[in-house]
């Protein structure tokens, strides 16, 4: 009786006062409490009657046993009720996480890989939906239908080199803010980028994600996006640009508002893989003047298949200042002693994905704010890093996927060409010294563009005591397509026909052309180098058989079929391997020169003319 009274006073009353909603919501709990109160009332009555001598002892024992049975049965039901409550509560949490696309923090691949696009597999659209797919493709210039079929937190293969998987990194790496600029981005690609960052980054290394909206017009990127990111487990901030400002200025805005010691820039249609962040931050911890890029894997714009990028390529550029991927040279393999898990020193970066120490970013002048929208900023910061004492690397143990599109879905104020020409003119004027002539001669339209005031950028170069561009070509990019020493740079004119060699905008493994000379540079600019190559950008004139056509192949710097001797007296260009002379086009193909036995005829005489800047300005 004393125990029962104590239970009643210390638990039942307190519970009924503090948890009335719980009692009403759980019928079995309410039933137990009612039984306890009735039993207690009955026992109290029995106590009174006993004190008066009215109840036999045997009857009291039977009633007490009955009470214990009722209590035990009720407790079993209460425990079952609580178990069901906890089970469904946990399931609700699971459903909530599933809706938000948040897998468990520790599990990179938390479920069976059976959905569309799981483990990076391609998505196949049924034939009956392909017309609709083509219409949707135009919205973002990638397969939007396929993207919408894929989970926001889809699983991806681990594409790292085996040696990367066992590397151990310090615990005290600097924290990073991830800055992502978007303009009218698709919902699924933007959020798949965000979720891949959240799910595959150690929480203690991720300061925040900063989404910079460059004046998007789509409604779902407004309030709906703001509501969505509030549900995420890591701080995600949205910064709105008041007007269309372009990638460069939007990144500057996002960087200025971020707080991490390291700033990591990503495009809005990426997917980070397991282990992507630690190797980037580890390199910056070793030397804050090191700027690091991941290997950029390819996400197909057609099927969203995830394809591993190569660790055997690095960044370069051509005469038109277009970024290009080239094979990692043997000298860089030798420097790393053949260890492919070590970072590759790259002359340039693609620009979309990289990490940089905040203080160093400020020290070297962030981005050139005089550039517009997008284009050229990646080469400008690459030149600046190297020429001003920094290091630019591709960290081969870090992989991030990127949707590569064949065309941009966005318009540029003033036109794409105008914007890129202005930006490239600014970087050439500030950083390339006399080597800017290559760019101007092959792209004469650039010289007509108003590129604004670059005095603050030239002052920055002087302040940082940056090295000349010739040093960059000699020490960082000796494999550059810009020859440091050459005999001529300009047109190669046939004496008899008055026509000029012309690359006709053709590509590698195609024939070089010959066309009426126009004196405007561009496709008719060739360089006869000190290595006795005839180059047009990164292609060299190559002949592989007697009387054969003249082909354009990648310059290999091994002489052989790409070695030509120019005689300034006879005006002949002799192909050394065949000992034949470059001749005019044949009657069979009026736009393709060939090689023939040297005859001394005027059709085998060529004038190598240097184009000077005053001619094209």
PDB file of N, CA and C in Angstrom, residues 156-211:
ATOM      1  N   UNK A 156      27.733   8.064 -56.488  1.00  0.00           N
ATOM      2  CA  UNK A 156      28.734   8.189 -57.543  1.00  0.00           C
ATOM      3  C   UNK A 156      29.844   7.182 -57.302  1.00  0.00           C
ATOM      4  N   UNK A 157      30.508   6.736 -58.344  1.00  0.00           N
ATOM      5  CA  UNK A 157      31.642   5.829 -58.151  1.00  0.00           C
ATOM      6  C   UNK A 157      32.834   6.571 -57.559  1.00  0.00           C
ATOM      7  N   UNK A 158      33.682   5.840 -56.877  1.00  0.00           N
ATOM      8  CA  UNK A 158      34.940   6.402 -56.370  1.00  0.00           C
ATOM      9  C   UNK A 158      35.969   6.263 -57.482  1.00  0.00           C
ATOM     10  N   UNK A 159      36.271   7.359 -58.158  1.00  0.00           N
ATOM     11  CA  UNK A 159      37.122   7.314 -59.348  1.00  0.00           C
ATOM     12  C   UNK A 159      38.570   7.685 -59.047  1.00  0.00           C
ATOM     13  N   UNK A 160      38.912   7.817 -57.779  1.00  0.00           N
ATOM     14  CA  UNK A 160      40.274   8.203 -57.422  1.00  0.00           C
ATOM     15  C   UNK A 160      41.276   7.097 -57.738  1.00  0.00           C
ATOM     16  N   UNK A 161      42.527   7.493 -57.930  1.00  0.00           N
ATOM     17  CA  UNK A 161      43.610   6.523 -58.018  1.00  0.00           C
ATOM     18  C   UNK A 161      43.675   5.737 -56.715  1.00  0.00           C
ATOM     19  N   UNK A 162      44.089   4.485 -56.792  1.00  0.00           N
ATOM     20  CA  UNK A 162      44.133   3.648 -55.587  1.00  0.00           C
ATOM     21  C   UNK A 162      45.018   4.260 -54.513  1.00  0.00           C
ATOM     22  N   UNK A 163      46.125   4.875 -54.922  1.00  0.00           N
ATOM     23  CA  UNK A 163      47.019   5.483 -53.940  1.00  0.00           C
ATOM     24  C   UNK A 163      46.398   6.644 -53.201  1.00  0.00           C
ATOM     25  N   UNK A 164      45.383   7.263 -53.801  1.00  0.00           N
ATOM     26  CA  UNK A 164      44.711   8.393 -53.141  1.00  0.00           C
ATOM     27  C   UNK A 164      43.795   7.923 -52.021  1.00  0.00           C
ATOM     28  N   UNK A 165      43.265   6.722 -52.147  1.00  0.00           N
ATOM     29  CA  UNK A 165      42.260   6.246 -51.192  1.00  0.00           C
ATOM     30  C   UNK A 165      42.842   5.959 -49.818  1.00  0.00           C
ATOM     31  N   UNK A 166      44.144   5.793 -49.730  1.00  0.00           N
ATOM     32  CA  UNK A 166      44.770   5.469 -48.441  1.00  0.00           C
ATOM     33  C   UNK A 166      45.505   6.656 -47.832  1.00  0.00           C
ATOM     34  N   UNK A 167      45.461   7.797 -48.488  1.00  0.00           N
ATOM     35  CA  UNK A 167      46.150   8.974 -47.942  1.00  0.00           C
ATOM     36  C   UNK A 167      45.435   9.468 -46.687  1.00  0.00           C
ATOM     37  N   UNK A 168      46.216   9.948 -45.730  1.00  0.00           N
ATOM     38  CA  UNK A 168      45.685  10.483 -44.475  1.00  0.00           C
ATOM     39  C   UNK A 168      46.035  11.968 -44.413  1.00  0.00           C
ATOM     40  N   UNK A 169      45.055  12.782 -44.034  1.00  0.00           N
ATOM     41  CA  UNK A 169      45.236  14.233 -43.997  1.00  0.00           C
ATOM     42  C   UNK A 169      45.124  14.752 -42.567  1.00  0.00           C
ATOM     43  N   UNK A 170      45.762  15.877 -42.257  1.00  0.00           N
ATOM     44  CA  UNK A 170      45.701  16.431 -40.896  1.00  0.00           C
ATOM     45  C   UNK A 170      44.268  16.778 -40.497  1.00  0.00           C
ATOM     46  N   UNK A 171      44.013  16.736 -39.191  1.00  0.00           N
ATOM     47  CA  UNK A 171      42.683  17.093 -38.683  1.00  0.00           C
ATOM     48  C   UNK A 171      42.452  18.598 -38.684  1.00  0.00           C
ATOM     49  N   UNK A 172      43.526  19.371 -38.571  1.00  0.00           N
ATOM     50  CA  UNK A 172      43.383  20.818 -38.407  1.00  0.00           C
ATOM     51  C   UNK A 172      43.497  21.567 -39.737  1.00  0.00           C
ATOM     52  N   UNK A 173      42.829  21.057 -40.756  1.00  0.00           N
ATOM     53  CA  UNK A 173      42.824  21.742 -42.044  1.00  0.00           C
ATOM     54  C   UNK A 173      41.976  23.010 -41.949  1.00  0.00           C
ATOM     55  N   UNK A 174      42.269  24.008 -42.767  1.00  0.00           N
ATOM     56  CA  UNK A 174      41.459  25.237 -42.736  1.00  0.00           C
ATOM     57  C   UNK A 174      40.036  24.974 -43.219  1.00  0.00           C
ATOM     58  N   UNK A 175      39.090  25.726 -42.679  1.00  0.00           N
ATOM     59  CA  UNK A 175      37.693  25.606 -43.079  1.00  0.00           C
ATOM     60  C   UNK A 175      37.448  26.415 -44.354  1.00  0.00           C
ATOM     61  N   UNK A 176      36.512  25.935 -45.155  1.00  0.00           N
ATOM     62  CA  UNK A 176      36.254  26.599 -46.434  1.00  0.00           C
ATOM     63  C   UNK A 176      34.810  27.044 -46.568  1.00  0.00           C
ATOM     64  N   UNK A 177      34.629  28.162 -47.236  1.00  0.00           N
ATOM     65  CA  UNK A 177      33.319  28.582 -47.732  1.00  0.00           C
ATOM     66  C   UNK A 177      33.247  28.193 -49.204  1.00  0.00           C
ATOM     67  N   UNK A 178      32.140  27.581 -49.604  1.00  0.00           N
ATOM     68  CA  UNK A 178      31.950  27.195 -50.999  1.00  0.00           C
ATOM     69  C   UNK A 178      31.029  28.217 -51.657  1.00  0.00           C
ATOM     70  N   UNK A 179      31.536  28.893 -52.678  1.00  0.00           N
ATOM     71  CA  UNK A 179      30.792  29.951 -53.370  1.00  0.00           C
ATOM     72  C   UNK A 179      30.330  29.420 -54.726  1.00  0.00           C
ATOM     73  N   UNK A 180      29.023  29.461 -54.946  1.00  0.00           N
ATOM     74  CA  UNK A 180      28.427  28.950 -56.182  1.00  0.00           C
ATOM     75  C   UNK A 180      27.572  30.051 -56.802  1.00  0.00           C
ATOM     76  N   UNK A 181      27.933  30.483 -57.996  1.00  0.00           N
ATOM     77  CA  UNK A 181      27.166  31.503 -58.718  1.00  0.00           C
ATOM     78  C   UNK A 181      26.204  30.801 -59.675  1.00  0.00           C
ATOM     79  N   UNK A 182      24.964  31.284 -59.734  1.00  0.00           N
ATOM     80  CA  UNK A 182      24.008  30.696 -60.671  1.00  0.00           C
ATOM     81  C   UNK A 182      23.170  31.781 -61.332  1.00  0.00           C
ATOM     82  N   UNK A 183      22.781  31.504 -62.553  1.00  0.00           N
ATOM     83  CA  UNK A 183      21.864  32.383 -63.291  1.00  0.00           C
ATOM     84  C   UNK A 183      20.895  31.497 -64.063  1.00  0.00           C
ATOM     85  N   UNK A 184      19.632  31.499 -63.656  1.00  0.00           N
ATOM     86  CA  UNK A 184      18.593  30.678 -64.294  1.00  0.00           C
ATOM     87  C   UNK A 184      18.994  29.206 -64.371  1.00  0.00           C
ATOM     88  N   UNK A 185      19.692  28.733 -63.350  1.00  0.00           N
ATOM     89  CA  UNK A 185      20.126  27.335 -63.315  1.00  0.00           C
ATOM     90  C   UNK A 185      18.925  26.422 -63.074  1.00  0.00           C
ATOM     91  N   UNK A 186      19.001  25.203 -63.572  1.00  0.00           N
ATOM     92  CA  UNK A 186      17.953  24.213 -63.305  1.00  0.00           C
ATOM     93  C   UNK A 186      17.934  23.866 -61.818  1.00  0.00           C
ATOM     94  N   UNK A 187      16.751  23.619 -61.294  1.00  0.00           N
ATOM     95  CA  UNK A 187      16.588  23.281 -59.871  1.00  0.00           C
ATOM     96  C   UNK A 187      17.418  22.059 -59.498  1.00  0.00           C
ATOM     97  N   UNK A 188      17.345  21.019 -60.312  1.00  0.00           N
ATOM     98  CA  UNK A 188      17.992  19.755 -59.945  1.00  0.00           C
ATOM     99  C   UNK A 188      19.508  19.843 -60.004  1.00  0.00           C
ATOM    100  N   UNK A 189      20.064  20.497 -61.014  1.00  0.00           N
ATOM    101  CA  UNK A 189      21.527  20.564 -61.095  1.00  0.00           C
ATOM    102  C   UNK A 189      22.098  21.464 -60.005  1.00  0.00           C
ATOM    103  N   UNK A 190      21.401  22.549 -59.704  1.00  0.00           N
ATOM    104  CA  UNK A 190      21.872  23.437 -58.640  1.00  0.00           C
ATOM    105  C   UNK A 190      21.866  22.721 -57.293  1.00  0.00           C
ATOM    106  N   UNK A 191      20.759  22.048 -56.974  1.00  0.00           N
ATOM    107  CA  UNK A 191      20.670  21.399 -55.662  1.00  0.00           C
ATOM    108  C   UNK A 191      21.493  20.121 -55.595  1.00  0.00           C
ATOM    109  N   UNK A 192      21.702  19.476 -56.735  1.00  0.00           N
ATOM    110  CA  UNK A 192      22.601  18.318 -56.714  1.00  0.00           C
ATOM    111  C   UNK A 192      24.029  18.772 -56.427  1.00  0.00           C
ATOM    112  N   UNK A 193      24.388  19.947 -56.918  1.00  0.00           N
ATOM    113  CA  UNK A 193      25.690  20.527 -56.574  1.00  0.00           C
ATOM    114  C   UNK A 193      25.787  20.763 -55.075  1.00  0.00           C
ATOM    115  N   UNK A 194      24.761  21.406 -54.508  1.00  0.00           N
ATOM    116  CA  UNK A 194      24.765  21.724 -53.076  1.00  0.00           C
ATOM    117  C   UNK A 194      24.810  20.455 -52.237  1.00  0.00           C
ATOM    118  N   UNK A 195      23.957  19.489 -52.558  1.00  0.00           N
ATOM    119  CA  UNK A 195      23.915  18.266 -51.754  1.00  0.00           C
ATOM    120  C   UNK A 195      25.212  17.475 -51.844  1.00  0.00           C
ATOM    121  N   UNK A 196      25.848  17.484 -53.008  1.00  0.00           N
ATOM    122  CA  UNK A 196      27.114  16.752 -53.118  1.00  0.00           C
ATOM    123  C   UNK A 196      28.184  17.399 -52.247  1.00  0.00           C
ATOM    124  N   UNK A 197      28.136  18.723 -52.113  1.00  0.00           N
ATOM    125  CA  UNK A 197      29.063  19.415 -51.211  1.00  0.00           C
ATOM    126  C   UNK A 197      28.768  19.032 -49.766  1.00  0.00           C
ATOM    127  N   UNK A 198      27.492  19.092 -49.379  1.00  0.00           N
ATOM    128  CA  UNK A 198      27.126  18.812 -47.987  1.00  0.00           C
ATOM    129  C   UNK A 198      27.398  17.361 -47.614  1.00  0.00           C
ATOM    130  N   UNK A 199      27.062  16.450 -48.504  1.00  0.00           N
ATOM    131  CA  UNK A 199      27.132  15.028 -48.172  1.00  0.00           C
ATOM    132  C   UNK A 199      28.538  14.455 -48.222  1.00  0.00           C
ATOM    133  N   UNK A 200      29.433  15.092 -48.984  1.00  0.00           N
ATOM    134  CA  UNK A 200      30.758  14.501 -49.168  1.00  0.00           C
ATOM    135  C   UNK A 200      31.872  15.403 -48.654  1.00  0.00           C
ATOM    136  N   UNK A 201      31.523  16.327 -47.779  1.00  0.00           N
ATOM    137  CA  UNK A 201      32.523  17.190 -47.140  1.00  0.00           C
ATOM    138  C   UNK A 201      32.484  16.950 -45.640  1.00  0.00           C
ATOM    139  N   UNK A 202      33.631  16.723 -44.993  1.00  0.00           N
ATOM    140  CA  UNK A 202      33.632  16.625 -43.528  1.00  0.00           C
ATOM    141  C   UNK A 202      33.038  17.894 -42.926  1.00  0.00           C
ATOM    142  N   UNK A 203      32.090  17.696 -42.019  1.00  0.00           N
ATOM    143  CA  UNK A 203      31.351  18.861 -41.489  1.00  0.00           C
ATOM    144  C   UNK A 203      32.271  19.893 -40.851  1.00  0.00           C
ATOM    145  N   UNK A 204      33.335  19.455 -40.186  1.00  0.00           N
ATOM    146  CA  UNK A 204      34.197  20.407 -39.489  1.00  0.00           C
ATOM    147  C   UNK A 204      35.053  21.230 -40.446  1.00  0.00           C
ATOM    148  N   UNK A 205      35.070  20.854 -41.735  1.00  0.00           N
ATOM    149  CA  UNK A 205      35.852  21.610 -42.716  1.00  0.00           C
ATOM    150  C   UNK A 205      34.990  22.549 -43.552  1.00  0.00           C
ATOM    151  N   UNK A 206      33.670  22.428 -43.418  1.00  0.00           N
ATOM    152  CA  UNK A 206      32.758  23.210 -44.248  1.00  0.00           C
ATOM    153  C   UNK A 206      32.164  24.352 -43.432  1.00  0.00           C
ATOM    154  N   UNK A 207      32.616  25.563 -43.727  1.00  0.00           N
ATOM    155  CA  UNK A 207      32.118  26.744 -43.016  1.00  0.00           C
ATOM    156  C   UNK A 207      30.692  27.078 -43.429  1.00  0.00           C
ATOM    157  N   UNK A 208      30.453  27.070 -44.741  1.00  0.00           N
ATOM    158  CA  UNK A 208      29.148  27.489 -45.256  1.00  0.00           C
ATOM    159  C   UNK A 208      29.132  27.272 -46.758  1.00  0.00           C
ATOM    160  N   UNK A 209      27.935  27.373 -47.321  1.00  0.00           N
ATOM    161  CA  UNK A 209      27.760  27.437 -48.769  1.00  0.00           C
ATOM    162  C   UNK A 209      27.099  28.774 -49.080  1.00  0.00           C
ATOM    163  N   UNK A 210      27.693  29.519 -50.003  1.00  0.00           N
ATOM    164  CA  UNK A 210      27.149  30.820 -50.404  1.00  0.00           C
ATOM    165  C   UNK A 210      26.668  30.704 -51.848  1.00  0.00           C
ATOM    166  N   UNK A 211      25.359  30.825 -52.045  1.00  0.00           N
ATOM    167  CA  UNK A 211      24.770  30.800 -53.377  1.00  0.00           C
ATOM    168  C   UNK A 211      24.554  32.237 -53.837  1.00  0.00           C
TER     169      UNK A 211
END
